[in-house]
Amino acid sequence: MPPAVSTSRERTLAFAAWIVVCIVWGTTYLAIRIALESVPVALVGGLRFTAAGIILIAALRLTGQPLPARSSWGAVVLSGFLLLVIGNGAVVWAEQYVASGLAAVIVAMVPFWNVVVEGVRPGGERPTARTLSGLAVGFAGIVVLVWPELFTDTGGNWFVAGVIALQLACAGWAIGTSFTKRNTVSSPAATSAVQMLAAGLMFLAIATATGEWRELAFTGRSASAILYLVVFGSIVAYSAFVYALKHLPITTVSLYSYVNPIIAVILGTLLLSEPFSGRTVVASALVFAGIAVVRSASEA
């Protein structure tokens, strides 16, 4: 589907929104890691997205902007489930066992999953030999990353489980991105608001079913991290993502995955003293090389 950009102003705003996504989402990996210090997994998403959804819906009502038509709520809720409950929820769960910077590097494989989703979608673009070679290189990076952990103790096994969860997150995000691109019929802000509120309520239901409320505690650090995720990670950056997705090609929007890991790794190393070994550097280089090959194939 061609982008909806038709004027210079829309094009400028769309790229500005994309830059916001690149920068802010690179910082959210650190915020998630800090929030998990005292807030259970499902409640990180539940508190974040419920609050953001309510605030954004209230802002829309106060400014007289309409919410999505009820006939489209099913599609909006489904996209919120794919993007936020699966795409973001799996990242939060994985960050219990995988360093925040490394999680961002692995999530950079979203363009691979975009290729897979488009390849299996009826009428989608089939992968070329160059694309498949890029996927193979990127997959080799993941193998380099997790292979030694397969032969270590339980902690290593949890690390591998975290890497697998991050791939599930990539798949959910890619499917949700494709679905949202083709089913956003209202304003990006209205779509974001309903997506986030629906996802937040789903997370809260999961937290209630698993008894997470008994484990909830706030520290100054974790409360600040949740607030940052609500305001910047959700209201600002997620709305910017939906806006960019509406006006730019998926391949262009997904380039944010190049920038996010760099910011996340720097912050995780400097502020949380997260390790970044030579093996991680090699694995990351392979992942980014694979992304570059896939990207060049899509632009050829």
Short mmCIF file of C-alpha atoms in Angstrom, two decimals:
data_model
loop_
_atom_site.label_atom_id
_atom_site.label_comp_id
_atom_site.label_asym_id
_atom_site.label_seq_id
_atom_site.Cartn_x
_atom_site.Cartn_y
_atom_site.Cartn_z
CA MET A 1 0.00 0.00 0.00
CA PRO A 2 1.50 3.38 -0.92
CA PRO A 3 2.03 5.90 1.86
CA ALA A 4 -0.71 8.43 2.53
CA VAL A 5 1.66 11.40 2.41
CA SER A 6 0.45 13.92 -0.17
CA THR A 7 1.76 17.28 1.04
CA SER A 8 5.12 18.63 2.12
CA ARG A 9 3.78 19.32 5.63
CA GLU A 10 2.50 15.76 6.07
CA ARG A 11 5.81 14.37 4.85
CA THR A 12 7.76 16.56 7.27
CA LEU A 13 5.54 15.62 10.20
CA ALA A 14 5.74 11.93 9.33
CA PHE A 15 9.54 11.93 9.34
CA ALA A 16 9.59 14.01 12.54
CA ALA A 17 7.35 11.39 14.16
CA TRP A 18 9.72 8.67 12.97
CA ILE A 19 12.69 10.45 14.58
CA VAL A 20 10.77 10.63 17.87
CA VAL A 21 10.19 6.87 17.68
CA CYS A 22 13.88 6.23 16.97
CA ILE A 23 15.06 8.18 19.99
CA VAL A 24 12.38 7.57 22.62
CA TRP A 25 11.91 3.84 22.05
CA GLY A 26 15.65 3.40 22.38
CA THR A 27 15.32 4.66 25.98
CA THR A 28 12.29 2.54 26.93
CA TYR A 29 14.33 -0.67 27.21
CA LEU A 30 16.19 0.90 30.13
CA ALA A 31 12.93 2.17 31.66
CA ILE A 32 11.37 -1.29 31.44
CA ARG A 33 14.38 -2.86 33.14
CA ILE A 34 14.16 -0.33 35.99
CA ALA A 35 10.37 -0.76 36.33
CA LEU A 36 10.83 -4.53 36.71
CA GLU A 37 12.89 -3.94 39.86
CA SER A 38 9.65 -3.80 41.86
CA VAL A 39 6.72 -4.06 39.42
CA PRO A 40 5.66 -7.50 38.06
CA VAL A 41 5.66 -8.13 34.31
CA ALA A 42 1.96 -7.86 33.41
CA LEU A 43 1.48 -4.85 35.68
CA VAL A 44 4.27 -2.99 33.88
CA GLY A 45 2.16 -3.18 30.72
CA GLY A 46 -1.17 -2.85 32.52
CA LEU A 47 -0.32 0.32 34.43
CA ARG A 48 1.53 1.82 31.47
CA PHE A 49 -1.04 1.31 28.73
CA THR A 50 -4.21 1.73 30.80
CA ALA A 51 -3.00 5.09 32.10
CA ALA A 52 -1.79 6.21 28.68
CA GLY A 53 -5.02 5.11 27.00
CA ILE A 54 -7.22 6.91 29.53
CA ILE A 55 -5.17 10.12 29.32
CA LEU A 56 -5.18 10.10 25.52
CA ILE A 57 -8.92 9.36 25.27
CA ALA A 58 -9.64 12.17 27.75
CA ALA A 59 -7.51 14.55 25.69
CA LEU A 60 -9.36 13.57 22.53
CA ARG A 61 -12.75 14.14 24.14
CA LEU A 62 -11.72 17.51 25.58
CA THR A 63 -10.54 18.69 22.18
CA GLY A 64 -13.65 17.37 20.44
CA GLN A 65 -11.86 14.75 18.38
CA PRO A 66 -13.82 11.55 17.66
CA LEU A 67 -12.80 8.07 18.71
CA PRO A 68 -12.71 5.28 16.11
CA ALA A 69 -16.15 4.19 14.91
CA ARG A 70 -17.53 1.27 16.92
CA SER A 71 -17.56 -0.82 13.75
CA SER A 72 -13.76 -0.62 13.67
CA TRP A 73 -13.10 -1.34 17.36
CA GLY A 74 -12.62 -5.05 16.73
CA ALA A 75 -9.77 -4.40 14.33
CA VAL A 76 -8.23 -1.75 16.62
CA VAL A 77 -8.37 -4.04 19.67
CA LEU A 78 -6.85 -6.91 17.69
CA SER A 79 -3.99 -4.71 16.49
CA GLY A 80 -3.46 -3.54 20.08
CA PHE A 81 -3.24 -7.15 21.22
CA LEU A 82 -0.67 -8.01 18.54
CA LEU A 83 1.47 -4.90 18.93
CA LEU A 84 1.30 -4.31 22.67
CA VAL A 85 0.27 -7.46 24.52
CA ILE A 86 2.37 -9.80 22.36
CA GLY A 87 4.92 -7.38 20.88
CA ASN A 88 5.63 -5.36 24.01
CA GLY A 89 4.59 -7.87 26.66
CA ALA A 90 7.08 -10.47 25.47
CA VAL A 91 9.86 -7.86 25.58
CA VAL A 92 9.00 -6.98 29.19
CA TRP A 93 8.99 -10.65 30.19
CA ALA A 94 12.30 -11.26 28.40
CA GLU A 95 14.04 -8.34 30.11
CA GLN A 96 13.89 -10.28 33.37
CA TYR A 97 16.63 -12.50 31.91
CA VAL A 98 18.16 -10.54 29.02
CA ALA A 99 20.05 -7.25 29.41
CA SER A 100 18.07 -4.25 28.14
CA GLY A 101 20.64 -3.30 25.49
CA LEU A 102 20.90 -6.86 24.23
CA ALA A 103 17.10 -7.15 24.11
CA ALA A 104 17.03 -4.10 21.84
CA VAL A 105 19.62 -5.70 19.54
CA ILE A 106 17.51 -8.86 19.22
CA VAL A 107 14.31 -6.88 18.68
CA ALA A 108 16.13 -5.22 15.77
CA MET A 109 15.19 -8.39 13.88
CA VAL A 110 11.68 -6.99 13.39
CA PRO A 111 12.48 -6.21 9.69
CA PHE A 112 13.15 -9.94 9.20
CA TRP A 113 9.72 -10.75 10.54
CA ASN A 114 8.19 -8.00 8.39
CA VAL A 115 9.61 -9.85 5.37
CA VAL A 116 8.18 -13.16 6.59
CA VAL A 117 4.74 -11.65 7.26
CA GLU A 118 4.64 -9.95 3.88
CA GLY A 119 5.84 -13.17 2.23
CA VAL A 120 3.00 -15.30 3.60
CA ARG A 121 0.29 -12.64 3.30
CA PRO A 122 -1.98 -13.12 0.28
CA GLY A 123 -0.74 -10.71 -2.37
CA GLY A 124 2.36 -9.90 -0.32
CA GLU A 125 5.90 -9.61 -1.63
CA ARG A 126 7.73 -12.93 -1.85
CA PRO A 127 11.30 -13.01 -0.48
CA THR A 128 14.14 -13.08 -2.99
CA ALA A 129 17.34 -15.12 -2.74
CA ARG A 130 19.15 -12.05 -1.40
CA THR A 131 16.47 -11.58 1.24
CA LEU A 132 16.77 -15.21 2.32
CA SER A 133 20.55 -14.87 2.55
CA GLY A 134 20.09 -11.83 4.79
CA LEU A 135 17.72 -13.78 7.01
CA ALA A 136 20.31 -16.55 7.26
CA VAL A 137 23.03 -14.10 8.32
CA GLY A 138 20.80 -12.54 10.96
CA PHE A 139 19.78 -15.95 12.25
CA ALA A 140 23.46 -16.86 12.52
CA GLY A 141 23.87 -13.88 14.82
CA ILE A 142 21.15 -15.21 17.12
CA VAL A 143 22.80 -18.65 17.11
CA VAL A 144 26.16 -17.12 18.07
CA LEU A 145 24.41 -15.29 20.88
CA VAL A 146 22.55 -18.20 22.47
CA TRP A 147 24.62 -21.28 21.56
CA PRO A 148 26.98 -21.24 24.61
CA GLU A 149 23.99 -20.66 26.93
CA LEU A 150 22.42 -23.95 25.80
CA PHE A 151 25.12 -25.81 27.71
CA THR A 152 25.11 -23.82 30.94
CA ASP A 153 23.02 -23.95 34.11
CA THR A 154 19.39 -22.94 34.66
CA GLY A 155 20.25 -19.25 34.40
CA GLY A 156 21.51 -19.86 30.89
CA ASN A 157 18.31 -21.68 30.00
CA TRP A 158 16.27 -18.71 31.17
CA PHE A 159 18.42 -16.48 28.98
CA VAL A 160 17.60 -18.68 25.97
CA ALA A 161 13.91 -18.52 26.92
CA GLY A 162 14.20 -14.75 26.98
CA VAL A 163 15.72 -14.71 23.48
CA ILE A 164 12.89 -16.92 22.22
CA ALA A 165 10.35 -14.58 23.84
CA LEU A 166 11.97 -11.66 22.02
CA GLN A 167 11.47 -13.45 18.71
CA LEU A 168 7.81 -13.94 19.64
CA ALA A 169 7.69 -10.21 20.32
CA CYS A 170 9.17 -9.51 16.88
CA ALA A 171 6.59 -11.76 15.21
CA GLY A 172 3.69 -10.15 17.07
CA TRP A 173 4.96 -6.67 16.26
CA ALA A 174 5.43 -7.47 12.56
CA ILE A 175 1.96 -8.99 12.23
CA GLY A 176 0.43 -6.11 14.17
CA THR A 177 2.29 -3.53 12.09
CA SER A 178 1.05 -5.04 8.83
CA PHE A 179 -2.50 -5.27 10.19
CA THR A 180 -2.49 -1.70 11.56
CA LYS A 181 -1.10 -0.32 8.31
CA ARG A 182 -4.07 -1.76 6.43
CA ASN A 183 -6.78 -1.12 9.01
CA THR A 184 -6.16 2.39 10.41
CA VAL A 185 -9.32 4.21 9.38
CA SER A 186 -9.39 6.95 12.03
CA SER A 187 -6.83 9.45 13.25
CA PRO A 188 -3.54 7.99 14.55
CA ALA A 189 -4.16 9.50 18.00
CA ALA A 190 -7.62 7.93 18.25
CA THR A 191 -6.33 4.56 17.05
CA SER A 192 -3.45 4.69 19.55
CA ALA A 193 -5.77 5.60 22.42
CA VAL A 194 -8.11 2.65 21.94
CA GLN A 195 -5.23 0.25 21.22
CA MET A 196 -3.46 1.21 24.43
CA LEU A 197 -6.56 1.15 26.64
CA ALA A 198 -7.59 -2.26 25.30
CA ALA A 199 -4.07 -3.65 25.74
CA GLY A 200 -3.79 -2.16 29.22
CA LEU A 201 -7.02 -3.82 30.32
CA MET A 202 -5.81 -7.14 28.89
CA PHE A 203 -2.57 -6.81 30.85
CA LEU A 204 -4.49 -5.99 34.04
CA ALA A 205 -6.66 -9.07 33.53
CA ILE A 206 -3.52 -11.19 33.19
CA ALA A 207 -2.04 -9.59 36.31
CA THR A 208 -5.22 -10.31 38.27
CA ALA A 209 -5.40 -13.93 37.07
CA THR A 210 -1.75 -14.57 38.00
CA GLY A 211 -1.88 -12.81 41.37
CA GLU A 212 0.62 -10.09 40.49
CA TRP A 213 -1.16 -7.43 42.55
CA ARG A 214 0.18 -9.05 45.74
CA GLU A 215 3.73 -8.53 44.46
CA LEU A 216 3.32 -4.91 43.40
CA ALA A 217 5.58 -2.39 45.11
CA PHE A 218 6.82 1.03 44.07
CA THR A 219 10.19 2.62 44.62
CA GLY A 220 11.22 6.05 43.44
CA ARG A 221 13.08 4.43 40.54
CA SER A 222 10.31 2.09 39.43
CA ALA A 223 7.56 4.72 39.78
CA SER A 224 9.60 7.16 37.71
CA ALA A 225 10.20 4.46 35.08
CA ILE A 226 6.47 3.68 34.82
CA LEU A 227 5.67 7.40 34.52
CA TYR A 228 8.28 7.76 31.76
CA LEU A 229 6.82 4.76 29.91
CA VAL A 230 3.31 6.21 30.17
CA VAL A 231 4.14 9.72 28.98
CA PHE A 232 7.02 9.29 26.56
CA GLY A 233 7.06 5.60 25.63
CA SER A 234 3.29 5.41 25.07
CA ILE A 235 1.49 8.73 24.64
CA VAL A 236 4.30 10.45 22.72
CA ALA A 237 6.26 7.73 20.91
CA TYR A 238 3.50 5.20 20.24
CA SER A 239 1.22 7.87 18.82
CA ALA A 240 4.14 9.05 16.70
CA PHE A 241 4.66 5.47 15.50
CA VAL A 242 1.04 5.09 14.40
CA TYR A 243 1.20 8.48 12.65
CA ALA A 244 4.41 7.57 10.82
CA LEU A 245 2.96 4.17 9.93
CA LYS A 246 -0.09 5.82 8.37
CA HIS A 247 1.97 8.15 6.16
CA LEU A 248 5.18 6.24 5.40
CA PRO A 249 5.98 2.78 4.00
CA ILE A 250 6.44 -0.03 6.53
CA THR A 251 10.01 -0.53 5.29
CA THR A 252 10.85 3.08 6.10
CA VAL A 253 9.17 3.12 9.51
CA SER A 254 10.85 -0.14 10.58
CA LEU A 255 14.27 1.49 10.15
CA TYR A 256 13.87 2.74 13.73
CA SER A 257 15.14 -0.71 14.71
CA TYR A 258 18.64 0.38 13.60
CA VAL A 259 18.70 3.29 16.07
CA ASN A 260 16.95 1.82 19.12
CA PRO A 261 19.66 -0.77 19.94
CA ILE A 262 22.47 1.77 19.82
CA ILE A 263 20.72 4.02 22.34
CA ALA A 264 19.63 1.06 24.51
CA VAL A 265 23.11 -0.49 24.63
CA ILE A 266 24.77 2.81 25.57
CA LEU A 267 22.24 3.52 28.33
CA GLY A 268 22.29 -0.05 29.68
CA THR A 269 26.09 -0.09 29.81
CA LEU A 270 26.48 3.36 31.37
CA LEU A 271 23.55 3.38 33.80
CA LEU A 272 23.02 -0.29 34.68
CA SER A 273 26.55 -1.64 34.08
CA GLU A 274 25.14 -4.28 31.75
CA PRO A 275 27.78 -6.55 30.16
CA PHE A 276 28.50 -6.32 26.47
CA SER A 277 31.01 -9.07 25.63
CA GLY A 278 32.98 -9.75 22.47
CA ARG A 279 30.53 -12.53 21.59
CA THR A 280 27.65 -10.06 21.91
CA VAL A 281 29.48 -7.64 19.60
CA VAL A 282 29.95 -10.37 16.96
CA ALA A 283 26.34 -11.52 17.26
CA SER A 284 25.08 -7.93 17.01
CA ALA A 285 27.24 -7.30 13.94
CA LEU A 286 25.77 -10.38 12.25
CA VAL A 287 22.21 -9.29 13.09
CA PHE A 288 22.78 -5.79 11.68
CA ALA A 289 24.55 -7.22 8.61
CA GLY A 290 21.55 -9.42 7.98
CA ILE A 291 19.21 -6.44 8.35
CA ALA A 292 21.31 -4.49 5.85
CA VAL A 293 21.11 -7.33 3.30
CA VAL A 294 17.35 -7.66 3.76
CA ARG A 295 16.92 -3.90 3.45
CA SER A 296 19.02 -3.73 0.27
CA ALA A 297 17.00 -6.58 -1.21
CA SER A 298 13.71 -4.79 -0.48
CA GLU A 299 14.99 -1.60 -2.11
CA ALA A 300 16.50 -3.29 -5.17
#
